[in-house]
């Protein structure tokens, strides 16, 4: 497992006093009359209630606390509930020595294994149902494919697993601040493990295929933002390179962009059970039509904190924007994000903002649009960059101090 940064939003300031004064009803009324989901998204199912049973006196041995029954699912989130159900079902199935050996070989052979591919019979049905619940909860089409994956909690566990130590199974949907992680043995018993110290016993972690889920989710987000009117059309360049807009952009056919040549995020402690970060950035500004637009940008390479990445990735396409200024809000999908709801929340906030002939920073409005209780983990805010300029050429530190990017102007020529 590679560490990730923590996500902490903290208090943010509204973009303008008028935006702060808007009530929820007024904000929703600002959406276009036709602004329902472009494709009706599945409703987010509620997390199934787990019957509570009195915990037996806990016995703690080397940081491990065993209890008879534990509910580790944060109420109101279907994604960690589905992961938890899958983890319990898989753990019980490992009582079968043939299945246990098959899973062990698959995990040792690969860093991450599609979970449903390891199952047969009733277990496969349970895992398939959990997969469908996760896709629905995230606002993804059922055709996204299997999302559940299985991996070791830490590379240091490989030796014990290879030597035949019986593994436990845990779900990755744990709050970043939780002091313990709940793992299940093959008899269905729950054990509390220290969240900050890697246990000696091998632990399988049931997690989501982050890159697949994020790529599908950003597709949903982009489509919904367009449906709500937050993506104006880019002007077509003329043969002499001047965009059909008030100001010429270039001397030859093409368009100017801002490219990320280097980026690094801060290194913060996280539970050992967490996997790689799934980072994306919402670039926002005023489109050529004077309306607010939002462009999601996937950043799948940003896995490790404290590591400098040099992607050469285009972050802003300036032909989309009226001003030579835009904002960037870097986020992380920590598993429970519903992209239909995220698009609606952002649209509700940003459609109240109008162009008055001067650029208005939009970072605070984006952050205020996202309720804290939408995620099982802390709100997935990483960092933000106010008023990026088309002429930026050098290192810009995020407003939160959690990361920096080195930017450069980059002209994309038409072929």
Coordinates of C-alpha atoms in Angstrom, one line a residue:
X1 CA 0.0 0.0 0.0
X2 CA 1.2 3.4 -0.9
X3 CA 0.3 6.3 1.5
X4 CA -2.0 9.1 0.5
X5 CA -2.5 12.6 1.7
X6 CA -5.3 13.4 4.1
X7 CA -8.3 15.4 3.0
X8 CA -9.5 18.2 5.2
X9 CA -11.7 20.9 4.0
X10 CA -12.0 23.2 7.0
X11 CA -14.0 26.4 7.0
X12 CA -14.3 28.2 3.6
X13 CA -15.5 31.6 2.7
X14 CA -18.4 32.3 0.4
X15 CA -17.6 33.8 -3.0
X16 CA -19.9 36.8 -2.4
X17 CA -22.4 38.0 0.2
X18 CA -25.3 37.4 -2.2
X19 CA -24.3 33.8 -2.7
X20 CA -24.1 33.3 1.1
X21 CA -27.6 34.7 1.5
X22 CA -29.2 32.3 -0.9
X23 CA -31.4 29.6 0.7
X24 CA -31.4 26.0 -0.5
X25 CA -34.8 26.6 -2.2
X26 CA -33.5 29.7 -4.1
X27 CA -30.3 27.9 -5.2
X28 CA -32.2 24.9 -6.5
X29 CA -34.6 27.2 -8.4
X30 CA -31.6 28.5 -10.3
X31 CA -31.1 25.2 -12.1
X32 CA -32.4 25.1 -15.7
X33 CA -36.0 23.9 -15.9
X34 CA -34.8 20.9 -17.9
X35 CA -32.0 20.1 -15.5
X36 CA -32.7 16.6 -14.4
X37 CA -30.0 14.0 -14.9
X38 CA -29.3 13.6 -18.6
X39 CA -29.8 9.9 -18.0
X40 CA -31.8 9.2 -15.0
X41 CA -29.3 8.1 -12.4
X42 CA -30.0 5.3 -10.0
X43 CA -31.1 6.4 -6.5
X44 CA -28.5 6.0 -3.8
X45 CA -29.6 3.1 -1.7
X46 CA -29.5 3.5 2.1
X47 CA -26.9 1.5 4.0
X48 CA -28.5 -1.7 5.4
X49 CA -28.9 -1.6 9.1
X50 CA -26.6 -3.9 11.0
X51 CA -28.2 -5.5 14.0
X52 CA -26.3 -4.4 17.1
X53 CA -25.3 -7.0 19.6
X54 CA -23.5 -6.4 22.8
X55 CA -19.8 -6.7 22.4
X56 CA -18.1 -9.2 24.6
X57 CA -15.3 -8.0 26.8
X58 CA -12.4 -7.1 24.4
X59 CA -9.1 -8.9 24.8
X60 CA -6.2 -6.9 23.5
X61 CA -3.1 -8.8 22.3
X62 CA -0.3 -6.9 20.5
X63 CA -2.7 -4.1 19.5
X64 CA -5.5 -6.5 18.4
X65 CA -8.9 -6.3 20.1
X66 CA -11.4 -9.1 19.5
X67 CA -15.1 -8.5 19.8
X68 CA -18.2 -10.7 19.1
X69 CA -20.0 -8.2 16.9
X70 CA -18.8 -4.9 15.4
X71 CA -20.5 -2.4 13.1
X72 CA -17.8 -0.5 11.3
X73 CA -20.1 1.1 8.7
X74 CA -20.8 4.8 8.9
X75 CA -24.6 5.3 8.7
X76 CA -25.9 6.7 5.5
X77 CA -23.3 5.4 3.2
X78 CA -24.1 2.5 0.9
X79 CA -20.5 2.1 -0.4
X80 CA -18.8 1.1 2.9
X81 CA -21.8 -1.0 3.8
X82 CA -21.5 -2.9 0.6
X83 CA -17.7 -3.3 1.1
X84 CA -18.3 -4.5 4.7
X85 CA -20.8 -7.1 3.5
X86 CA -18.4 -8.4 0.9
X87 CA -15.6 -8.6 3.4
X88 CA -17.7 -10.6 5.9
X89 CA -18.9 -13.0 3.1
X90 CA -15.3 -13.5 1.8
X91 CA -13.9 -14.1 5.3
X92 CA -16.5 -16.8 6.0
X93 CA -15.8 -18.5 2.7
X94 CA -12.1 -18.9 3.7
X95 CA -13.1 -21.7 6.1
X96 CA -13.0 -23.8 2.9
X97 CA -9.3 -24.8 2.6
X98 CA -9.5 -25.1 -1.2
X99 CA -10.9 -21.6 -1.6
X100 CA -8.5 -20.2 1.0
X101 CA -5.5 -21.5 -1.0
X102 CA -7.0 -20.3 -4.3
X103 CA -7.4 -16.8 -2.9
X104 CA -4.0 -16.8 -1.3
X105 CA -2.2 -17.7 -4.5
X106 CA -4.1 -15.1 -6.5
X107 CA -3.3 -12.3 -4.0
X108 CA 0.4 -13.3 -3.8
X109 CA 0.6 -13.3 -7.6
X110 CA -0.9 -9.9 -8.1
X111 CA -1.1 -6.6 -6.2
X112 CA -4.8 -6.3 -6.8
X113 CA -7.3 -9.0 -7.8
X114 CA -10.9 -8.7 -9.2
X115 CA -12.9 -10.0 -6.3
X116 CA -15.8 -11.6 -8.1
X117 CA -13.4 -13.5 -10.3
X118 CA -12.3 -15.4 -7.2
X119 CA -15.8 -16.4 -6.2
X120 CA -18.2 -19.3 -7.0
X121 CA -21.8 -20.1 -6.2
X122 CA -23.5 -18.2 -3.4
X123 CA -20.4 -16.1 -2.7
X124 CA -20.3 -14.8 -6.3
X125 CA -24.0 -13.7 -6.0
X126 CA -23.3 -11.8 -2.8
X127 CA -20.3 -10.1 -4.3
X128 CA -22.1 -9.2 -7.5
X129 CA -25.0 -7.7 -5.5
X130 CA -22.5 -5.6 -3.5
X131 CA -20.9 -4.5 -6.8
X132 CA -24.3 -3.3 -8.1
X133 CA -25.0 -1.4 -4.8
X134 CA -21.7 0.4 -5.1
X135 CA -22.2 1.4 -8.7
X136 CA -25.7 2.7 -7.9
X137 CA -24.5 4.6 -4.8
X138 CA -21.8 6.3 -6.9
X139 CA -24.3 7.2 -9.6
X140 CA -22.5 5.0 -12.2
X141 CA -24.1 3.0 -14.9
X142 CA -24.4 -0.8 -14.1
X143 CA -22.3 -1.4 -17.2
X144 CA -19.2 0.0 -15.5
X145 CA -18.2 -3.5 -14.7
X146 CA -17.0 -5.2 -11.5
X147 CA -15.6 -2.6 -9.1
X148 CA -14.7 -4.7 -6.0
X149 CA -11.0 -5.6 -5.7
X150 CA -8.9 -7.6 -3.2
X151 CA -5.4 -6.8 -2.0
X152 CA -3.1 -7.2 0.9
X153 CA -3.3 -4.4 3.5
X154 CA 0.5 -3.9 3.4
X155 CA 3.4 -5.4 1.5
X156 CA 5.0 -6.5 4.7
X157 CA 2.3 -9.1 5.2
X158 CA 3.4 -11.2 2.2
X159 CA 5.8 -13.3 4.2
X160 CA 3.3 -14.3 6.8
X161 CA 0.7 -15.1 4.1
X162 CA 3.1 -17.1 2.1
X163 CA 4.1 -19.1 5.2
X164 CA 0.5 -20.1 5.7
X165 CA -0.8 -17.7 8.4
X166 CA -4.6 -17.6 8.2
X167 CA -5.6 -14.1 6.9
X168 CA -8.4 -11.9 8.1
X169 CA -10.5 -9.8 5.8
X170 CA -11.3 -6.0 6.2
X171 CA -13.1 -3.4 4.2
X172 CA -11.2 -0.3 3.0
X173 CA -14.2 2.1 3.7
X174 CA -12.8 3.3 7.1
X175 CA -12.8 6.9 8.1
X176 CA -9.3 8.5 8.1
X177 CA -9.6 9.4 11.7
X178 CA -10.9 6.1 13.0
X179 CA -8.5 4.6 15.6
X180 CA -9.2 1.0 14.7
X181 CA -9.9 -1.2 11.7
X182 CA -12.4 -4.1 11.8
X183 CA -11.3 -7.4 10.3
X184 CA -13.1 -10.7 10.1
X185 CA -11.9 -14.2 10.5
X186 CA -13.2 -17.4 8.8
X187 CA -15.7 -18.0 11.6
X188 CA -17.2 -14.6 11.1
X189 CA -15.8 -13.1 14.3
X190 CA -14.8 -9.4 14.2
X191 CA -11.4 -8.1 15.4
X192 CA -10.3 -4.5 16.0
X193 CA -6.9 -3.7 14.7
X194 CA -4.9 -0.5 15.3
X195 CA -5.4 1.8 12.3
X196 CA -2.0 3.4 12.6
X197 CA 0.2 0.3 13.0
X198 CA 0.4 -2.5 10.4
X199 CA -0.5 -5.8 12.1
X200 CA 1.7 -8.8 11.8
X201 CA -1.2 -11.0 10.7
X202 CA -2.0 -10.8 7.0
X203 CA -5.2 -8.9 6.2
X204 CA -7.0 -9.0 2.9
X205 CA -8.6 -5.6 2.1
X206 CA -11.8 -5.4 0.1
X207 CA -11.6 -2.1 -1.9
X208 CA -12.9 -0.5 -5.0
X209 CA -11.1 -0.3 -8.4
X210 CA -10.3 3.3 -8.0
X211 CA -9.1 4.2 -11.5
X212 CA -12.1 2.5 -13.1
X213 CA -14.6 4.1 -10.8
X214 CA -13.1 7.5 -11.1
X215 CA -12.8 7.4 -14.9
X216 CA -16.5 6.4 -15.1
X217 CA -17.5 8.9 -12.4
X218 CA -15.8 11.8 -14.2
X219 CA -17.6 10.9 -17.4
X220 CA -20.9 11.1 -15.4
X221 CA -19.8 14.4 -13.8
X222 CA -18.8 16.0 -17.1
X223 CA -22.1 14.9 -18.8
X224 CA -24.2 16.2 -15.9
X225 CA -22.3 19.5 -15.7
X226 CA -22.9 20.0 -19.4
X227 CA -26.6 19.2 -18.9
X228 CA -26.9 21.8 -16.2
X229 CA -25.2 24.4 -18.5
X230 CA -21.8 24.5 -17.0
X231 CA -19.8 23.7 -20.1
X232 CA -20.1 26.3 -22.9
X233 CA -18.9 25.5 -26.3
X234 CA -15.3 26.4 -27.2
X235 CA -14.9 28.8 -30.1
X236 CA -13.6 27.3 -33.3
X237 CA -10.2 28.6 -34.3
X238 CA -10.0 30.4 -37.7
X239 CA -7.3 29.5 -40.2
X240 CA -5.1 32.4 -38.9
X241 CA -5.3 31.0 -35.4
X242 CA -7.6 33.7 -33.9
X243 CA -10.5 32.2 -32.0
X244 CA -14.0 33.4 -32.9
X245 CA -14.0 35.4 -29.7
X246 CA -13.3 39.1 -28.7
X247 CA -9.6 38.5 -28.4
X248 CA -7.1 36.6 -30.7
X249 CA -5.4 33.7 -29.0
X250 CA -2.5 32.8 -31.3
X251 CA -0.8 33.7 -34.5
X252 CA -1.2 30.2 -36.1
X253 CA -4.0 27.7 -35.9
X254 CA -4.3 26.1 -32.5
X255 CA -5.0 27.2 -28.9
X256 CA -3.1 28.0 -25.7
X257 CA -3.2 25.8 -22.6
X258 CA -1.6 25.6 -19.2
X259 CA 0.4 22.5 -18.7
X260 CA 1.5 20.8 -15.4
X261 CA 5.2 20.0 -15.7
X262 CA 5.6 19.0 -12.0
X263 CA 3.3 18.4 -9.0
X264 CA 3.7 17.2 -5.5
X265 CA 1.2 16.7 -2.6
X266 CA 2.1 16.9 1.1
X267 CA 2.9 13.7 3.1
X268 CA 0.4 13.1 5.9
X269 CA -0.2 10.0 8.0
X270 CA -3.1 7.7 7.0
X271 CA -4.4 4.3 8.1
X272 CA -2.5 1.4 6.7
X273 CA -5.7 0.0 5.2
X274 CA -6.1 2.8 2.7
X275 CA -5.0 2.3 -0.9
X276 CA -3.8 4.8 -3.5
X277 CA -5.3 8.2 -4.0
X278 CA -7.7 8.8 -6.9
X279 CA -7.1 12.5 -7.7
X280 CA -9.0 14.8 -10.0
X281 CA -9.2 18.6 -10.4
X282 CA -12.2 20.8 -11.2
X283 CA -11.1 23.6 -13.4
X284 CA -13.6 26.5 -13.3
X285 CA -14.0 29.9 -14.8
X286 CA -16.2 31.9 -17.1
X287 CA -16.9 30.4 -20.6
X288 CA -16.9 32.4 -23.8
X289 CA -20.6 32.9 -23.3
X290 CA -20.0 34.6 -19.9
X291 CA -21.5 31.7 -17.9
X292 CA -19.6 29.7 -15.3
X293 CA -18.1 26.4 -16.7
X294 CA -16.5 23.5 -14.9
X295 CA -14.0 21.0 -16.6
X296 CA -13.1 17.9 -14.6
X297 CA -9.5 16.7 -15.2
X298 CA -8.4 13.2 -14.1
X299 CA -4.9 13.0 -12.5
X300 CA -4.5 9.2 -12.2
X301 CA -0.7 9.3 -11.6
X302 CA -0.9 11.1 -8.2
X303 CA -0.6 8.0 -6.0
X304 CA 2.1 8.9 -3.5
X305 CA 2.5 11.8 -1.1
X306 CA 6.0 13.3 -1.0
X307 CA 6.7 12.3 -4.6
X308 CA 7.3 14.7 -7.4
X309 CA 5.4 13.7 -10.6
X310 CA 6.3 15.3 -14.0
X311 CA 3.2 14.5 -16.1
X312 CA 3.3 17.2 -18.8
X313 CA -0.5 17.2 -18.5
X314 CA -2.7 19.9 -19.9
X315 CA -4.8 21.4 -17.0
X316 CA -6.5 24.4 -18.7
X317 CA -7.6 24.8 -22.3
X318 CA -7.8 28.6 -22.5
X319 CA -9.9 28.6 -25.7
X320 CA -12.9 27.6 -23.5
X321 CA -12.6 30.6 -21.2
X322 CA -13.5 34.3 -21.7
X323 CA -10.8 35.6 -19.3
X324 CA -7.2 34.6 -19.1
X325 CA -7.9 33.5 -15.5
X326 CA -9.3 30.3 -14.0
X327 CA -9.4 28.4 -10.7
X328 CA -8.6 24.8 -9.8
X329 CA -10.0 22.7 -7.0
X330 CA -8.1 19.4 -6.5
X331 CA -10.3 16.6 -5.1
X332 CA -10.1 12.9 -4.3
X333 CA -12.6 10.2 -4.8
X334 CA -12.4 8.2 -1.6
X335 CA -15.0 5.7 -2.6
X336 CA -18.4 7.1 -1.7
X337 CA -18.7 10.0 -4.1
X338 CA -22.0 10.1 -6.0
X339 CA -21.3 12.0 -9.2
X340 CA -24.9 12.8 -10.1
X341 CA -25.3 14.5 -6.7
X342 CA -21.9 16.2 -6.9
X343 CA -22.8 17.7 -10.3
X344 CA -26.1 19.0 -9.0
X345 CA -24.6 20.5 -5.9
X346 CA -21.9 22.3 -7.9
X347 CA -24.5 23.5 -10.5
X348 CA -26.8 24.7 -7.7
X349 CA -24.0 27.0 -6.3
X350 CA -22.4 28.2 -9.5
X351 CA -25.4 28.9 -11.6
X352 CA -26.2 31.8 -9.2
X353 CA -23.0 33.6 -10.2
X354 CA -23.1 35.9 -13.2
X355 CA -20.3 37.6 -15.2
X356 CA -20.1 41.3 -14.4
X357 CA -17.3 42.0 -16.8
X358 CA -14.5 41.1 -14.3
X359 CA -13.2 37.8 -13.1
X360 CA -14.6 36.4 -9.9
X361 CA -12.7 33.5 -8.1
X362 CA -14.9 30.5 -7.9
X363 CA -13.0 28.2 -5.5
X364 CA -15.0 29.0 -2.4
X365 CA -18.3 28.5 -4.2
X366 CA -17.3 25.0 -5.3
X367 CA -16.2 24.0 -1.8
X368 CA -19.3 25.4 -0.2
X369 CA -21.4 23.4 -2.6
X370 CA -20.2 20.1 -1.2
X371 CA -21.9 19.0 2.1
X372 CA -19.6 17.5 4.7
X373 CA -21.8 14.5 5.2
X374 CA -21.7 13.2 1.6
X375 CA -18.7 11.1 2.3
X376 CA -17.8 8.4 4.7
X377 CA -14.3 9.8 5.0
X378 CA -13.4 13.5 5.5
X379 CA -14.6 15.7 2.7
X380 CA -12.4 15.0 -0.3
X381 CA -10.8 18.4 -0.6
X382 CA -7.1 18.3 -1.4
X383 CA -6.0 21.8 -2.3
X384 CA -7.0 24.8 -4.5
X385 CA -5.4 27.3 -6.8
X386 CA -7.0 30.7 -7.2
X387 CA -6.7 32.8 -10.4
X388 CA -4.4 30.7 -12.5
X389 CA -3.3 32.8 -15.4
X390 CA -2.6 31.9 -19.0
X391 CA 0.8 33.4 -18.6
X392 CA 1.7 31.5 -15.4
X393 CA 5.2 30.0 -15.9
X394 CA 6.6 28.6 -12.7
X395 CA 5.6 27.0 -9.4
X396 CA 2.3 27.8 -7.7
X397 CA 1.6 26.6 -4.2
X398 CA -1.9 25.6 -3.3
X399 CA -4.0 27.9 -1.0
X400 CA -4.2 25.2 1.6
X401 CA -0.5 24.5 1.6
X402 CA -1.1 20.8 0.8
X403 CA 0.6 20.8 -2.6
X404 CA 2.3 22.7 -5.4
X405 CA 2.3 22.6 -9.2
X406 CA 4.8 23.9 -11.7
X407 CA 3.0 25.3 -14.7
X408 CA 3.9 26.6 -18.1
X409 CA 2.0 28.0 -21.1
X410 CA 1.8 25.5 -23.8
X411 CA 0.5 26.1 -27.4
X412 CA -1.3 23.2 -29.0
X413 CA -1.1 23.4 -32.8
X414 CA -3.7 22.0 -35.1
X415 CA -2.5 19.2 -37.3

